[in-house]
Coordinates of C-alpha atoms and ligand atoms in Angstrom, one line a residue:
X1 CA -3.2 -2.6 42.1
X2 CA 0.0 -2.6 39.8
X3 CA -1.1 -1.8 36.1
X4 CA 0.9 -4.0 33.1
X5 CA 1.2 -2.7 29.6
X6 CA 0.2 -5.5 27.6
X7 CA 0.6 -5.2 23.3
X8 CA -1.2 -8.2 21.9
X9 CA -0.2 -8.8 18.2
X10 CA -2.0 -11.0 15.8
X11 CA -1.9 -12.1 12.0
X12 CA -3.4 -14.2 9.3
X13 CA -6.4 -15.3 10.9
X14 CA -9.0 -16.1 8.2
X15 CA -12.1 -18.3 8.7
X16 CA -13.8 -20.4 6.6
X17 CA -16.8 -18.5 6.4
X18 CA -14.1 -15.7 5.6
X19 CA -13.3 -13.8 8.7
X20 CA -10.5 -11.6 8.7
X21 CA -7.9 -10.5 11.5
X22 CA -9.6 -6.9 12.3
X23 CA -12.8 -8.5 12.6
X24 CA -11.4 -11.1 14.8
X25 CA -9.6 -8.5 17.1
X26 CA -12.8 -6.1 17.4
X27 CA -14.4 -9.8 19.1
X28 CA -11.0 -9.4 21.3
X29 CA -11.3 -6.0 22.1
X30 CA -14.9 -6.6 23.0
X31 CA -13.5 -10.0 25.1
X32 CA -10.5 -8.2 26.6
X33 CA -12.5 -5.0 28.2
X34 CA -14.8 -7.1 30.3
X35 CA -11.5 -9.0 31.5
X36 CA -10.7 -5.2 32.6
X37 CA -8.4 -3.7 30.1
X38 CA -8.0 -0.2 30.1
X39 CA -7.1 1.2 26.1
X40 CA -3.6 2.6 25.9
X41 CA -4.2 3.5 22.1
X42 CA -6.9 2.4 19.2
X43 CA -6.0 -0.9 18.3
X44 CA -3.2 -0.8 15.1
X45 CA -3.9 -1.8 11.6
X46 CA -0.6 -2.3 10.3
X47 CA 0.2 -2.9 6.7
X48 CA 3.0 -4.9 5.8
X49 CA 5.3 -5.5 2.8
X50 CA 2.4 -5.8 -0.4
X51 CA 4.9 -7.6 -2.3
X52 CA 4.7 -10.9 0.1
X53 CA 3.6 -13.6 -2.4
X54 CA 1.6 -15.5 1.0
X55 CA -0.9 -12.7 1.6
X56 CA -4.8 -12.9 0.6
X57 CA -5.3 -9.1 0.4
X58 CA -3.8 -6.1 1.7
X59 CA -1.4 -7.9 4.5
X60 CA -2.3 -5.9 7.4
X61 CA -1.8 -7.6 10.8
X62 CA -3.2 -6.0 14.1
X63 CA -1.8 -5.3 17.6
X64 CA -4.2 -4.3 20.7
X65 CA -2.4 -2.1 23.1
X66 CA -3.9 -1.5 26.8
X67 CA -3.3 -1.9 30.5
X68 CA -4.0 -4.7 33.0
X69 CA -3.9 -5.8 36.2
X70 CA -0.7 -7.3 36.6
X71 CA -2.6 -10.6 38.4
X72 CA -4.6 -10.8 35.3
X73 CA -1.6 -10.5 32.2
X74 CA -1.8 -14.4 32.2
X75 CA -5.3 -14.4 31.4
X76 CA -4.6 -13.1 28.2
X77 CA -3.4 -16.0 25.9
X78 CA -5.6 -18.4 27.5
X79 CA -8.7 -16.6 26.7
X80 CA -7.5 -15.5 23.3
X81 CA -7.1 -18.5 21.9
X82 CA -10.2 -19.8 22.7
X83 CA -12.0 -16.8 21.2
X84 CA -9.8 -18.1 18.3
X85 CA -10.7 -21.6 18.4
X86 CA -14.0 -20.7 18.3
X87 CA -13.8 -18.2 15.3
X88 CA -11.7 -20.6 13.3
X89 CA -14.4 -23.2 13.9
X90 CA -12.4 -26.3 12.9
X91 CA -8.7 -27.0 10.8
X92 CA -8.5 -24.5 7.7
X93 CA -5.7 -25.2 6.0
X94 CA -5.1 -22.0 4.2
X95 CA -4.4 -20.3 7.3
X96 CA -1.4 -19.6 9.6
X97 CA -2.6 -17.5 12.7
X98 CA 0.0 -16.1 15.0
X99 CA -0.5 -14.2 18.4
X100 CA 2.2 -12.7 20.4
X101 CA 2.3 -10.9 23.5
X102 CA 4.9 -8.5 24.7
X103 CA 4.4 -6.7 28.1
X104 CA 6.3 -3.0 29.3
X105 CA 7.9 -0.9 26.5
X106 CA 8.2 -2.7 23.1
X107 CA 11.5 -4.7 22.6
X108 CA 13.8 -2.6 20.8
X109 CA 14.1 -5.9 18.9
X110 CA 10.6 -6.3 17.6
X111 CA 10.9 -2.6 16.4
X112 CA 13.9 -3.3 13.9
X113 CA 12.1 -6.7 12.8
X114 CA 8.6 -4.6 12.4
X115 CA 11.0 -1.9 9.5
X116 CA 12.2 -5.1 8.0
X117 CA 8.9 -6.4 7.5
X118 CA 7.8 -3.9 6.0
X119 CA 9.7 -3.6 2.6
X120 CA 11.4 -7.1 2.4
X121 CA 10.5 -11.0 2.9
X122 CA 11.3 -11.5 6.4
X123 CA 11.7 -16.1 6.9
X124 CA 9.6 -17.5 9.6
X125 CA 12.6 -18.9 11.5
X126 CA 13.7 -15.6 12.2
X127 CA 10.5 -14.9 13.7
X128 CA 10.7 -18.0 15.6
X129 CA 14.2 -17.3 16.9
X130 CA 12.9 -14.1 18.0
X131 CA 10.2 -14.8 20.6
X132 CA 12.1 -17.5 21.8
X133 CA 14.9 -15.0 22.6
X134 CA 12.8 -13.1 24.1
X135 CA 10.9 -15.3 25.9
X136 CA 7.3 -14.1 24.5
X137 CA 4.2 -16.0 25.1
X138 CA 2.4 -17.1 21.7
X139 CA 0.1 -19.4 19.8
X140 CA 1.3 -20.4 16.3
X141 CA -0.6 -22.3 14.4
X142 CA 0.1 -24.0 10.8
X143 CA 3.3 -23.2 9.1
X144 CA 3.4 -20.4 11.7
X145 CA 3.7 -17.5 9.3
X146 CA 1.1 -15.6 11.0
X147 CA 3.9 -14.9 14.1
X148 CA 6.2 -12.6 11.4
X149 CA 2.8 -9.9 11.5
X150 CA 2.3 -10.6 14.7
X151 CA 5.8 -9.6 16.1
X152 CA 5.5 -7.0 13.3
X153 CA 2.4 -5.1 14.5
X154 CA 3.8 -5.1 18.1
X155 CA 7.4 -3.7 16.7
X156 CA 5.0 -0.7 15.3
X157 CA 4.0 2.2 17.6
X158 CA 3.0 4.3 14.8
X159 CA 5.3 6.7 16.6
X160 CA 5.1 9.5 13.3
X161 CA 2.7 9.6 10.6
X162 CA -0.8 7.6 11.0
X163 CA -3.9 7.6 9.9
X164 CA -7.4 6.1 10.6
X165 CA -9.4 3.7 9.5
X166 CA -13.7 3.0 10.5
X167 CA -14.4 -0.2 9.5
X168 CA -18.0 -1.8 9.9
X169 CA -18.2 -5.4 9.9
X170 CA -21.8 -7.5 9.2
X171 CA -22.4 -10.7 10.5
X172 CA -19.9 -13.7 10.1
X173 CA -23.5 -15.7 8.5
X174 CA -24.3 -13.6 6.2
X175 CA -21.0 -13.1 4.1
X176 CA -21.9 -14.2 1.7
X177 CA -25.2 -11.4 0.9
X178 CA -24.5 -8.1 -0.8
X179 CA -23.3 -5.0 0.8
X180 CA -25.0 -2.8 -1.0
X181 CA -23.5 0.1 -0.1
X182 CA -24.8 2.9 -1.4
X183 CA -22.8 5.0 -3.7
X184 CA -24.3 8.4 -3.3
X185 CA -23.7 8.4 0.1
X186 CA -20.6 7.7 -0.1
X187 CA -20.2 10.3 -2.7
X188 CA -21.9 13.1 -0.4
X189 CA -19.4 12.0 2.6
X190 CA -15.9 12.2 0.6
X191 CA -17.5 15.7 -0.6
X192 CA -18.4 16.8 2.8
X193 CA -15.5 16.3 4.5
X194 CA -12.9 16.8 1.9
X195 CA -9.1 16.6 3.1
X196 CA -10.3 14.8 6.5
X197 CA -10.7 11.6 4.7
X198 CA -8.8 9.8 1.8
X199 CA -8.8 7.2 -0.6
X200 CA -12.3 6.4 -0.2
X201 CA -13.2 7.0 -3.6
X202 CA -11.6 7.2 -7.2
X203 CA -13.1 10.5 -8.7
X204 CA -11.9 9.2 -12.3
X205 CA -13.4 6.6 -12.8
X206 CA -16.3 7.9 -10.6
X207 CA -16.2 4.6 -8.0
X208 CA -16.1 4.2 -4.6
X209 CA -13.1 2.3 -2.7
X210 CA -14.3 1.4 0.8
X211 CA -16.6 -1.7 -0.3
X212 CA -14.5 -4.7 -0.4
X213 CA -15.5 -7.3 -2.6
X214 CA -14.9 -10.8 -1.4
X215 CA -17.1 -12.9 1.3
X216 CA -15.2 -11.2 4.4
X217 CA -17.3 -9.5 7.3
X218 CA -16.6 -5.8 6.6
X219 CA -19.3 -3.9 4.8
X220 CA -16.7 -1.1 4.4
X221 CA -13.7 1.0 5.6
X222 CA -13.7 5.1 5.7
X223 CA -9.9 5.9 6.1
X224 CA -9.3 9.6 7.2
X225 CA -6.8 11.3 9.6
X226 CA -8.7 11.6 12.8
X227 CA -10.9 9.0 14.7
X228 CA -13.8 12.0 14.4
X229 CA -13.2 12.5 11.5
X230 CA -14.1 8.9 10.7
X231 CA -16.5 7.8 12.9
X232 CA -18.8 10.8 11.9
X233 CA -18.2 10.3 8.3
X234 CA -19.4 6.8 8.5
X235 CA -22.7 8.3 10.0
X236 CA -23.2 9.6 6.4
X237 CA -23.3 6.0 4.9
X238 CA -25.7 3.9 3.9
X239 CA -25.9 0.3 2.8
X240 CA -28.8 -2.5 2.5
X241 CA -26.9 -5.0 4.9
X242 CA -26.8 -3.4 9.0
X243 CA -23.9 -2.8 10.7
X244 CA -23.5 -5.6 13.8
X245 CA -20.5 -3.6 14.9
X246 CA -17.7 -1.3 14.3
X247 CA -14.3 -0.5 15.1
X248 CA -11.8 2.3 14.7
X249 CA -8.1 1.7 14.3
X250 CA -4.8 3.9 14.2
X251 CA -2.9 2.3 10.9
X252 CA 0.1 3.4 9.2
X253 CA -1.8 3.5 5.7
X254 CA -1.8 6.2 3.5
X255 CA 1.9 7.0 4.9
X256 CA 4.3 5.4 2.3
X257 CA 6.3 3.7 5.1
X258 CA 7.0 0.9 2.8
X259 CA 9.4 3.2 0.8
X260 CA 11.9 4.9 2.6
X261 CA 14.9 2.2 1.3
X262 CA 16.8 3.8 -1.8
X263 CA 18.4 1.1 -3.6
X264 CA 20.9 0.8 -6.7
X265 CA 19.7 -1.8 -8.8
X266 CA 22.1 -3.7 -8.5
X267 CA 21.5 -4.9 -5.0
X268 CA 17.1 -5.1 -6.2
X269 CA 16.3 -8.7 -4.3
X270 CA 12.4 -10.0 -5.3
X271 CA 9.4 -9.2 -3.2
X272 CA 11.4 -5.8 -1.8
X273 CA 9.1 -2.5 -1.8
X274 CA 12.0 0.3 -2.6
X275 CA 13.0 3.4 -4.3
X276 CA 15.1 3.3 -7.5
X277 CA 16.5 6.4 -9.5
X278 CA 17.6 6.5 -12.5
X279 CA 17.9 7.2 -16.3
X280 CA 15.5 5.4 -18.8
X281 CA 17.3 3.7 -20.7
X282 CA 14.5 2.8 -23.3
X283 CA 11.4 3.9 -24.1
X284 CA 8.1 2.3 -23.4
X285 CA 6.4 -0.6 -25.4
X286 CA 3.0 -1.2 -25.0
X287 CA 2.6 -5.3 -24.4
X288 CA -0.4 -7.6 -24.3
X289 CA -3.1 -6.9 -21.5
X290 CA -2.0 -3.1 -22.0
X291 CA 0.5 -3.2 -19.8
X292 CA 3.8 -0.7 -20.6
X293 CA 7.4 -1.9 -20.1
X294 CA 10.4 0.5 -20.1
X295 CA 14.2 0.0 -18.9
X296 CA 16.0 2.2 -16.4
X297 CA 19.6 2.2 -16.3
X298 CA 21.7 3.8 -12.7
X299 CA 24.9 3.4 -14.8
X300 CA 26.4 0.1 -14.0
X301 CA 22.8 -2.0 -14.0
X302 CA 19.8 -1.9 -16.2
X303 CA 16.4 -2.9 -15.0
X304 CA 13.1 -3.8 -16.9
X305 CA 10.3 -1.6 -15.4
X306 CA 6.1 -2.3 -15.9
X307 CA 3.1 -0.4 -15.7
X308 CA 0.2 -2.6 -15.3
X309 CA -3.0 -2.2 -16.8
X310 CA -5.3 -1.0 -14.2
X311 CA -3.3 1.6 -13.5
X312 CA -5.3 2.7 -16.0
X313 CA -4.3 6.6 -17.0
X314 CA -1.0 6.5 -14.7
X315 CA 0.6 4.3 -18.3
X316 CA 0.1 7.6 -20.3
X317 CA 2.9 9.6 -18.2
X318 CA 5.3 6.1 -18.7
X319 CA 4.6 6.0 -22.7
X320 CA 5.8 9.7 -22.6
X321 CA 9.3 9.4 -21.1
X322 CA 12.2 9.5 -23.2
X323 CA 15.6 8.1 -22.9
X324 CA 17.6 10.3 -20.5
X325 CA 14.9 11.0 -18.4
X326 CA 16.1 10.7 -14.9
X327 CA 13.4 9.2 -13.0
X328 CA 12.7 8.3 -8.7
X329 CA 10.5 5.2 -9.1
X330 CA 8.8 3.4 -6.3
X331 CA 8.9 -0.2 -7.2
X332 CA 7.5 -3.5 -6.1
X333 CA 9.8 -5.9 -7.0
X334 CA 8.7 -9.3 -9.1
X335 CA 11.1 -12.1 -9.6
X336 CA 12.0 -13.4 -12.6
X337 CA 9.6 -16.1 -13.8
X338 CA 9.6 -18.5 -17.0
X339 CA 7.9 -15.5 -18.9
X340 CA 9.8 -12.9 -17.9
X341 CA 13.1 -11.4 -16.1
X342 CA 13.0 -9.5 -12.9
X343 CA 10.9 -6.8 -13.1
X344 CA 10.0 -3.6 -11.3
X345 CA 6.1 -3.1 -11.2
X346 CA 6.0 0.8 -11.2
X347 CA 3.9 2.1 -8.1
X348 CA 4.6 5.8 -7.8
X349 CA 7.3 7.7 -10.1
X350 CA 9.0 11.1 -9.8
X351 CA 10.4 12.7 -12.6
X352 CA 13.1 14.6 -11.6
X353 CA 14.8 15.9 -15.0
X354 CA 13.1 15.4 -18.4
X355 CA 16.1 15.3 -21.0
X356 CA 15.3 17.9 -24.0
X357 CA 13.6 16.4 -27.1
X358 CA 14.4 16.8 -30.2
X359 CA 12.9 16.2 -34.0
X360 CA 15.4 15.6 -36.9
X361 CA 14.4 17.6 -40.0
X362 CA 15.8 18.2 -43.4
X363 CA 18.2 21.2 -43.6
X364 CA 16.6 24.7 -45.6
X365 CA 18.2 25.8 -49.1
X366 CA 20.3 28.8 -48.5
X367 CA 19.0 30.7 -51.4
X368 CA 15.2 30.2 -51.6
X369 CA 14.8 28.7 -48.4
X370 CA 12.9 26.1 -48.8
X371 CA 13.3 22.8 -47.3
X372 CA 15.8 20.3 -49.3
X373 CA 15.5 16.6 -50.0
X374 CA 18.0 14.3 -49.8
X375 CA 20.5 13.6 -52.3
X376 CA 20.9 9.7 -51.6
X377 CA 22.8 7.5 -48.9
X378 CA 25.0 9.7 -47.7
X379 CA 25.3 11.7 -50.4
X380 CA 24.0 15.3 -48.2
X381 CA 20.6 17.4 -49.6
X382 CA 20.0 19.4 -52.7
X383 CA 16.9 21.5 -53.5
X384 CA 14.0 20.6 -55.9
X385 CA 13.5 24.3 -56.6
X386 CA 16.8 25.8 -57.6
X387 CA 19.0 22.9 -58.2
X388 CA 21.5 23.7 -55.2
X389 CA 23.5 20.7 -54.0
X390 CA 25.7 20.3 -50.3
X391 CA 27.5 17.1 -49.7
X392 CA 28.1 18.1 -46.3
X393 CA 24.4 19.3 -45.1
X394 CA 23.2 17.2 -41.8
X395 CA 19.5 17.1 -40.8
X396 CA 18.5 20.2 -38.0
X397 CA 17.4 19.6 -34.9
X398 CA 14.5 21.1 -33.4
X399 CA 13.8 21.0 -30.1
X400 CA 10.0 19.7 -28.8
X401 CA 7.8 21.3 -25.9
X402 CA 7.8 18.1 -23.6
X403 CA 4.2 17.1 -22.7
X404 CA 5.5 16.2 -19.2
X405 CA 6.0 18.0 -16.2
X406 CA 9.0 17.1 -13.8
X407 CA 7.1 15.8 -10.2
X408 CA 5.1 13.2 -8.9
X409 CA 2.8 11.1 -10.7
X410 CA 0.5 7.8 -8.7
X411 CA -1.8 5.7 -10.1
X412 CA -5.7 6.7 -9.2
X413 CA -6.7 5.6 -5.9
X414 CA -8.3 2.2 -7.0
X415 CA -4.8 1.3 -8.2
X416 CA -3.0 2.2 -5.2
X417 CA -1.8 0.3 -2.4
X418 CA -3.1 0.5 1.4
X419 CA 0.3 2.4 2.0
X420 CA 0.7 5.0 -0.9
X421 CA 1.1 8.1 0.6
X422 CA -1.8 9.9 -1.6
X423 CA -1.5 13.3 -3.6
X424 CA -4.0 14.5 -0.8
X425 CA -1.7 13.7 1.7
X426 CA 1.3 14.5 0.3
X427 CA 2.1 17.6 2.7
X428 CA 0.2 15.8 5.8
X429 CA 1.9 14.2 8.8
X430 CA -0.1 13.1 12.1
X431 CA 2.8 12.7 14.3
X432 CA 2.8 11.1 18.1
X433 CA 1.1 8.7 19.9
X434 CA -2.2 9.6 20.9
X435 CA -2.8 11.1 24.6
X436 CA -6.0 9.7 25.3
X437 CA -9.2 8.0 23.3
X438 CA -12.3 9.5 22.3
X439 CA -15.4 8.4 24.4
X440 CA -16.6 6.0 21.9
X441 CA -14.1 4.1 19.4
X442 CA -15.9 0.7 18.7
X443 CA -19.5 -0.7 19.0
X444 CA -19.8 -3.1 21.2
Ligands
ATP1 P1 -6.2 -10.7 5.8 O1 -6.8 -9.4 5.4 O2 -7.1 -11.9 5.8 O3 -5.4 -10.6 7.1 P2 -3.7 -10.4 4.4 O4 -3.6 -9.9 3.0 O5 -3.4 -9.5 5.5 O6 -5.2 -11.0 4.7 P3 -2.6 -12.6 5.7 O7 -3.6 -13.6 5.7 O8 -2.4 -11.7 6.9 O9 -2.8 -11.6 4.5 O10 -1.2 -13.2 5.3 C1 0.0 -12.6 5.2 C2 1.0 -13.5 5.8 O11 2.4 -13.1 5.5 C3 1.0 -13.5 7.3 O12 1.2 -14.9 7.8 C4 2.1 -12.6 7.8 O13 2.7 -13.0 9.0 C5 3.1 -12.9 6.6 N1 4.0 -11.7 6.4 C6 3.7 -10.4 6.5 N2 4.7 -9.6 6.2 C7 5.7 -10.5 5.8 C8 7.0 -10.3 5.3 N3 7.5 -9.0 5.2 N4 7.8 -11.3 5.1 C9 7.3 -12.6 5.2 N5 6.0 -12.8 5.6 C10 5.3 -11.8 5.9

């Protein structure tokens, strides 16, 4: 019996009763074991570029990764897309699924187009060009979108830092009922097992972050870094609606991987996810909707940066930078629009050196040392007190204890994407691909 690696990738497949692609690949999994696959790793969650104006929510697409008999690889597609068919029901025109499969080691090829994809707008004719190239089985459907996070997923191994996700899903019927999970529980989980898990709640404004809020089948997700870790943390939850089944997947959130690309601002294109430095170059306004706009300058280019509004306290630290402030920003990048120039929505920020501030104030009078008033328009100070005049005396300046700290500063965990690296995990790498499963990763 000759074994095949087979790495199924998938993207954008929504339903119109609001499925989603994880809840369609945990069907998959289920579909693909009886055809006798034998798991080579969890399946991946992996997030994607959160600046891509075509997404519905977090862009993650979804690769399966297992072992075959060799006989049975061309079983694969077939039987996929009638699970597909079936689960997209009839013509939904908001969706583009794609499904790609790759067999052996990854194609170098996919790996580079999986980086791309990941901080800038990759065009669907490069995906195209790419699995015909390398001759790769697929189903494209639509305007065939769905093959650039398919190809994507594949092209990530998750070779360094991962993390894990539990996510229950509910019945397809009844999406459209409340969760209702419960909030203590979740509460009493985060608190029990501490550093295991992150971004599962928002301690600041005292809310809970796994319950997603639109008519999808998850009841919720419970990231932390090991599939233990997870799946026995979900044990602590409780919600009104009953789990009909559950999966565990390896995903690259909560690893930052969308900004590792320094870039002058000069060469800032729309949609990229990057890392800018630089000097602001004015300080903050605060503009309608309580959003705060600031400009950075790297020398040659100056670029208008925003903190949004529900980033909620993260605006303070941007109202309190100062011209000559020499910042690291991580930036989402907006394009210019009717309303406004390009702009650089503020996601993370690093304050590498805070300038020294300074207040001006009115010289002292030599003799009774008191401070003097001015003497007119250029015209120096004199004092009130003993009459004493000097043409020449300039205001003092007197330097200010900065409020701010140089270091990193996020947004709370309800503002931040599925990829910010979080302050828990700032220190935290899971590298490798795992050796083996544990016993049980998904129900059924
Ligand atoms: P869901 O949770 O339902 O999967 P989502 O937010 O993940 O929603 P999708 O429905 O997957 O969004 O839509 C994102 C679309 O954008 C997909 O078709 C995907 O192939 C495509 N895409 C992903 N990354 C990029 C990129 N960097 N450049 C261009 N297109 C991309």
């Amino acid at each position: 019996m000759t074994m095949t690696a087979v790495h199924l990738g998938m993207d954008d497949i929504d339903s119109p009763r609001g499925g989603c692609t994880t809840h369609f690949a945990s069907l998959l999994v289920e579909e693909l074991t009886e055809l006798g696959a034998s798991w080579l790793d969890y399946p991946n969650l992996i997030r994607l570029n959160p600046n891509i104006p075509y997404r519905t929510r977090g862009n993650g697409a979804v690769t399966l990764r297992f072992e075959l008999e060799a006989s049975d690889v061309d079983q694969v597609l077939p039987r996929s897309n009638l699970l597909l068919k079936k689960y997209l029901k009839e013509d939904y025109p908001n969706t583009n699924p794609g499904m790609v499969i790759a067999t052996g080691d990854v194609p170098v090829d996919l790996l580079g187009f999986s980086k791309l994809a990941l901080w800038r707008t990759v065009p669907v004719a490069l995906a195209r060009r790419l699995v015909a190239r390398l001759a790769l089985p697929y189903i494209a459907i639509g305007n065939r979108r769905g093959l650039i996070g398919a190809l994507s997923a594949i092209g990530n191994p998750l070779r360094q830092d991962h993390t894990y996700e539990y996510i229950a899903y509910r019945s397809i019927e009844l999406t459209s009922r409340e969760r209702g999970v419960d909030v203590d529980s979740v509460f009493k989980m985060n608190q029990k097992y501490g550093n295991r898990l992150f971004s599962n709640i928002d301690g600041s404004a005292q809310k809970i972050l796994i319950e997603p809020h639109g008519p999808d089948p998850v009841i919720y997700g419970i990231r932390g870094e090991t599939p233990l870790d997870v799946i026995k943390a979900a044990d602590l939850i409780q919600s009104k609606q009953d789990k009909e089944r559950w999966m565990v997947f390896r995903t690259n959130q909560g690893t930052g991987a969308h900004l590792v690309h320094r870039v002058r601002l000069s060469d800032i294109r729309p949609y990229m996810a990057a890392v800018v430095e630089g000097e602001v170059a004015t300080k903050s306004k605060i503009i309608e909707g309580g959003h705060v706009i600031f400009k950075i300058t790297d020398g040659p280019t100056n670029a208008e940066c925003a903190v949004y509004e529900p980033t909620g306290e993260f605006r303070e630290i941007a109202t309190m930078l100062i011209e000559g402030d020499k910042v690291s920003l991580d930036v989402g990048v907006r394009p210019a629009s009717r309303m406004h120039g390009l702009t650089l929505n503020v996601e993370g920020l690093r304050i590498l050196q805070l300038t020294d501030e300074v207040i001006l104030v009115n010289p002292i009078c030599p003799h009774c040392l008191k401070r003097m008033k001015s003497a007119g328009k250029e015209k120096g100070f004199k004092c009130i007190k003993c009459g004493f005049k000097d043409p020449q005396a300039k205001k003092t300046e007197i330097p200010v204890e900065r409020q701010l700290k140089a270091g990193r500063y996020l947004p709370p965990p309800r503002a931040q994407r599925h990829l910010t690296r979080p302050m828990n995990r700032m220190d935290r790498r899971n590298n490798g691909i795992p050796n083996n499963l544990v016993d049980e990763w998904h129900d059924p």
